[in-house]
Amino acid sequence: MAYFSIRPSLISYLVLVFLLFAATSSASKVVDVNVICNQAQDPSLCSSILNSKPGGTKGADLISLAQYTIDVARVKANDTINLINMLIANSDSDSKGKNHYKACLTNFNKDEGALKDIDYVQELLKNEDYFGISAAARAINIDIDDCITGYDTKDTPYDDKSKLPQHADIVEKVVDIILIISTYLIQN
Ligand SMILES: *[C@@H]1O[C@H](CO)[C@@H](O)[C@H](O)[C@H]1NC(C)=O
């Protein structure tokens, strides 16, 4: 008789343990860095960024990888803004270039560009809104593409010989890593 009276509570205990595990596993889910980076536009850049995470990536959960990548994206976007400001300051004799760089500043700045959306992605991560992160990451890369392709001046694209296209491309590739991580967070 004792066996039958214990059984329901044992089952509910196991269910409770399972639910607790399910609730915590999405945040602490671990995906190997190589698995993430194999899907990246630039796998070797992806590996070198994620492997530079302080404390290493062995056993690092998705949230901490996402957080680190957001921090890297913020620094790279800020560096790009600093470069654009320098290019604007140095293009007084090149009005077409100046217009192009000003448009790029809008694509990147903290008011309406990539840097603003990177801060938004940070908030979404805190709120565990992983679909939102995926959508925001795509929007950021559309903004950055507009700068690289000179969408603003598409009738006569500006032939940008500065380092800006490479810098912008790196920010895109970092945001691409955030996008990949978000797909794993959504799956959990
Ligand atoms: C952005 O760059 C400026 C100029 O170098 C620096 O003062 C500022 O601290 C940087 N901000 C971030 C968030 O990295």
Short mmCIF file of C-alpha atoms and ligand atoms in Angstrom, two decimals:
data_model
loop_
_atom_site.label_atom_id
_atom_site.label_comp_id
_atom_site.label_asym_id
_atom_site.label_seq_id
_atom_site.Cartn_x
_atom_site.Cartn_y
_atom_site.Cartn_z
CA MET A 1 0.00 0.00 0.00
CA ALA A 2 2.84 2.34 0.83
CA TYR A 3 4.07 1.89 -2.71
CA PHE A 4 0.78 3.18 -4.19
CA SER A 5 0.56 6.16 -1.86
CA ILE A 6 4.09 7.29 -2.67
CA ARG A 7 3.80 6.91 -6.42
CA PRO A 8 1.75 10.04 -7.28
CA SER A 9 4.01 12.31 -5.30
CA LEU A 10 7.07 10.76 -6.87
CA ILE A 11 5.60 11.42 -10.32
CA SER A 12 4.74 15.00 -9.50
CA TYR A 13 8.22 15.45 -8.07
CA LEU A 14 9.73 14.19 -11.33
CA VAL A 15 7.43 16.47 -13.34
CA LEU A 16 8.46 19.41 -11.19
CA VAL A 17 12.15 18.62 -11.67
CA PHE A 18 11.59 18.33 -15.41
CA LEU A 19 9.76 21.68 -15.54
CA LEU A 20 12.47 23.41 -13.53
CA PHE A 21 15.09 21.94 -15.83
CA ALA A 22 13.13 23.01 -18.94
CA ALA A 23 12.73 26.52 -17.55
CA THR A 24 16.43 27.00 -16.87
CA SER A 25 17.85 25.06 -19.81
CA SER A 26 17.09 27.66 -22.48
CA ALA A 27 19.13 30.33 -20.71
CA SER A 28 21.97 27.98 -19.89
CA LYS A 29 21.92 26.07 -23.17
CA VAL A 30 25.39 25.46 -24.57
CA VAL A 31 26.08 25.32 -28.30
CA ASP A 32 29.61 24.72 -29.53
CA VAL A 33 31.29 27.79 -31.01
CA ASN A 34 32.32 25.79 -34.09
CA VAL A 35 28.70 24.85 -34.74
CA ILE A 36 27.70 28.53 -34.56
CA CYS A 37 30.61 29.78 -36.65
CA ASN A 38 30.21 27.17 -39.39
CA GLN A 39 27.00 29.02 -40.32
CA ALA A 40 28.59 32.46 -40.25
CA GLN A 41 29.32 34.56 -43.36
CA ASP A 42 32.92 34.62 -42.19
CA PRO A 43 33.60 31.55 -40.01
CA SER A 44 37.19 32.48 -39.13
CA LEU A 45 36.24 36.02 -38.04
CA CYS A 46 33.39 34.49 -36.03
CA SER A 47 35.75 32.05 -34.26
CA SER A 48 38.33 34.68 -33.50
CA ILE A 49 35.67 36.99 -32.01
CA LEU A 50 33.89 34.38 -29.92
CA ASN A 51 37.15 32.79 -28.78
CA SER A 52 38.33 36.19 -27.52
CA LYS A 53 35.53 36.11 -24.96
CA PRO A 54 37.04 36.56 -21.48
CA GLY A 55 36.80 33.30 -19.57
CA GLY A 56 36.78 31.33 -22.81
CA THR A 57 33.96 29.66 -24.70
CA LYS A 58 34.18 26.16 -23.30
CA GLY A 59 30.81 25.56 -21.66
CA ALA A 60 29.75 29.15 -22.35
CA ASP A 61 25.97 29.36 -22.64
CA LEU A 62 24.13 31.07 -25.48
CA ILE A 63 23.15 34.10 -23.41
CA SER A 64 26.74 34.87 -22.44
CA LEU A 65 27.88 34.42 -26.07
CA ALA A 66 25.08 36.73 -27.26
CA GLN A 67 26.01 39.28 -24.59
CA TYR A 68 29.69 39.24 -25.54
CA THR A 69 28.90 39.54 -29.25
CA ILE A 70 26.59 42.51 -28.61
CA ASP A 71 29.44 44.20 -26.70
CA VAL A 72 31.80 43.61 -29.62
CA ALA A 73 29.22 44.92 -32.12
CA ARG A 74 28.77 48.08 -30.03
CA VAL A 75 32.52 48.79 -29.97
CA LYS A 76 32.88 48.10 -33.73
CA ALA A 77 29.88 50.28 -34.60
CA ASN A 78 31.25 53.07 -32.42
CA ASP A 79 34.67 52.78 -34.11
CA THR A 80 32.93 52.99 -37.48
CA ILE A 81 31.07 56.14 -36.40
CA ASN A 82 34.37 57.69 -35.32
CA LEU A 83 35.83 56.86 -38.75
CA ILE A 84 32.79 58.33 -40.54
CA ASN A 85 33.07 61.56 -38.54
CA MET A 86 36.73 61.82 -39.54
CA LEU A 87 35.85 61.18 -43.20
CA ILE A 88 33.15 63.88 -43.11
CA ALA A 89 35.62 66.34 -41.59
CA ASN A 90 38.14 65.56 -44.34
CA SER A 91 35.82 65.69 -47.35
CA ASP A 92 35.30 69.43 -47.71
CA SER A 93 36.59 69.32 -51.29
CA ASP A 94 34.45 66.31 -52.21
CA SER A 95 30.76 67.11 -51.82
CA LYS A 96 29.62 63.76 -53.19
CA GLY A 97 31.82 61.97 -50.69
CA LYS A 98 30.62 64.19 -47.89
CA ASN A 99 26.99 63.41 -48.73
CA HIS A 100 27.76 59.71 -48.81
CA TYR A 101 29.49 59.80 -45.42
CA LYS A 102 26.68 61.84 -43.89
CA ALA A 103 24.18 59.27 -45.09
CA CYS A 104 26.37 56.51 -43.60
CA LEU A 105 26.44 58.38 -40.30
CA THR A 106 22.64 58.20 -40.27
CA ASN A 107 22.86 54.46 -40.98
CA PHE A 108 25.18 53.98 -37.99
CA ASN A 109 24.45 56.64 -35.40
CA LYS A 110 22.89 56.40 -31.98
CA ASP A 111 19.80 58.40 -32.96
CA GLU A 112 18.42 56.19 -35.69
CA GLY A 113 21.15 53.85 -36.96
CA ALA A 114 22.93 50.63 -36.13
CA LEU A 115 24.23 51.79 -32.75
CA LYS A 116 20.71 52.60 -31.59
CA ASP A 117 19.51 49.16 -32.68
CA ILE A 118 22.44 47.42 -31.01
CA ASP A 119 21.33 49.02 -27.74
CA TYR A 120 17.81 47.83 -28.53
CA VAL A 121 19.12 44.28 -29.07
CA GLN A 122 20.72 44.54 -25.63
CA GLU A 123 17.32 45.34 -24.11
CA LEU A 124 15.65 42.53 -26.03
CA LEU A 125 18.23 40.06 -24.67
CA LYS A 126 17.41 41.17 -21.11
CA ASN A 127 13.70 40.69 -21.90
CA GLU A 128 14.40 37.27 -23.46
CA ASP A 129 12.74 38.40 -26.70
CA TYR A 130 14.77 36.25 -29.09
CA PHE A 131 12.46 36.73 -32.08
CA GLY A 132 12.89 40.46 -31.54
CA ILE A 133 16.69 40.06 -31.57
CA SER A 134 16.52 38.18 -34.86
CA ALA A 135 14.35 40.89 -36.46
CA ALA A 136 16.47 43.73 -35.09
CA ALA A 137 19.71 42.08 -36.28
CA ARG A 138 18.31 41.83 -39.80
CA ALA A 139 17.24 45.49 -39.68
CA ILE A 140 20.73 46.56 -38.56
CA ASN A 141 22.34 44.78 -41.50
CA ILE A 142 19.91 46.39 -43.96
CA ASP A 143 20.98 49.77 -42.56
CA ILE A 144 24.65 48.87 -42.93
CA ASP A 145 24.10 47.57 -46.47
CA ASP A 146 22.55 50.93 -47.34
CA CYS A 147 25.84 52.56 -46.34
CA ILE A 148 28.09 50.07 -48.16
CA THR A 149 26.10 50.08 -51.38
CA GLY A 150 25.45 53.82 -51.21
CA TYR A 151 21.72 53.23 -51.47
CA ASP A 152 21.16 56.92 -50.67
CA THR A 153 23.04 57.89 -53.85
CA LYS A 154 22.20 54.82 -55.89
CA ASP A 155 21.83 56.62 -59.23
CA THR A 156 25.52 57.40 -59.15
CA PRO A 157 27.01 55.23 -56.39
CA TYR A 158 29.94 56.75 -54.57
CA ASP A 159 33.18 54.89 -55.20
CA ASP A 160 34.32 54.80 -51.59
CA LYS A 161 38.09 54.30 -51.45
CA SER A 162 38.29 54.80 -47.68
CA LYS A 163 38.43 52.06 -45.06
CA LEU A 164 34.73 52.56 -44.33
CA PRO A 165 33.40 49.68 -46.51
CA GLN A 166 35.69 47.17 -44.73
CA HIS A 167 34.76 48.54 -41.29
CA ALA A 168 31.06 48.42 -42.11
CA ASP A 169 31.44 44.89 -43.43
CA ILE A 170 32.98 43.75 -40.13
CA VAL A 171 30.09 45.24 -38.15
CA GLU A 172 27.71 43.32 -40.44
CA LYS A 173 29.59 40.10 -39.82
CA VAL A 174 29.46 40.59 -36.06
CA VAL A 175 25.71 41.28 -36.23
CA ASP A 176 25.40 38.12 -38.34
CA ILE A 177 26.82 36.15 -35.37
CA ILE A 178 24.12 37.67 -33.12
CA LEU A 179 21.53 36.57 -35.69
CA ILE A 180 22.83 32.96 -35.65
CA ILE A 181 22.86 32.84 -31.84
CA SER A 182 19.29 34.20 -31.79
CA THR A 183 18.09 31.28 -33.93
CA TYR A 184 19.44 28.86 -31.29
CA LEU A 185 17.84 30.89 -28.49
CA ILE A 186 14.50 30.77 -30.34
CA GLN A 187 14.74 26.97 -30.70
CA ASN A 188 15.05 26.44 -26.96
C1 LIG B 1 32.98 55.68 -28.79
O1 LIG B 1 34.14 56.36 -29.24
C2 LIG B 1 34.42 57.56 -28.54
C3 LIG B 1 35.60 58.24 -29.21
O2 LIG B 1 36.72 57.39 -29.26
C4 LIG B 1 34.70 57.23 -27.09
O3 LIG B 1 34.94 58.43 -26.38
C5 LIG B 1 33.49 56.51 -26.52
O4 LIG B 1 33.78 56.12 -25.20
C6 LIG B 1 33.14 55.30 -27.34
N1 LIG B 1 31.92 54.71 -26.85
C7 LIG B 1 31.74 53.38 -26.78
C8 LIG B 1 30.39 52.94 -26.33
O5 LIG B 1 32.61 52.57 -27.06
#
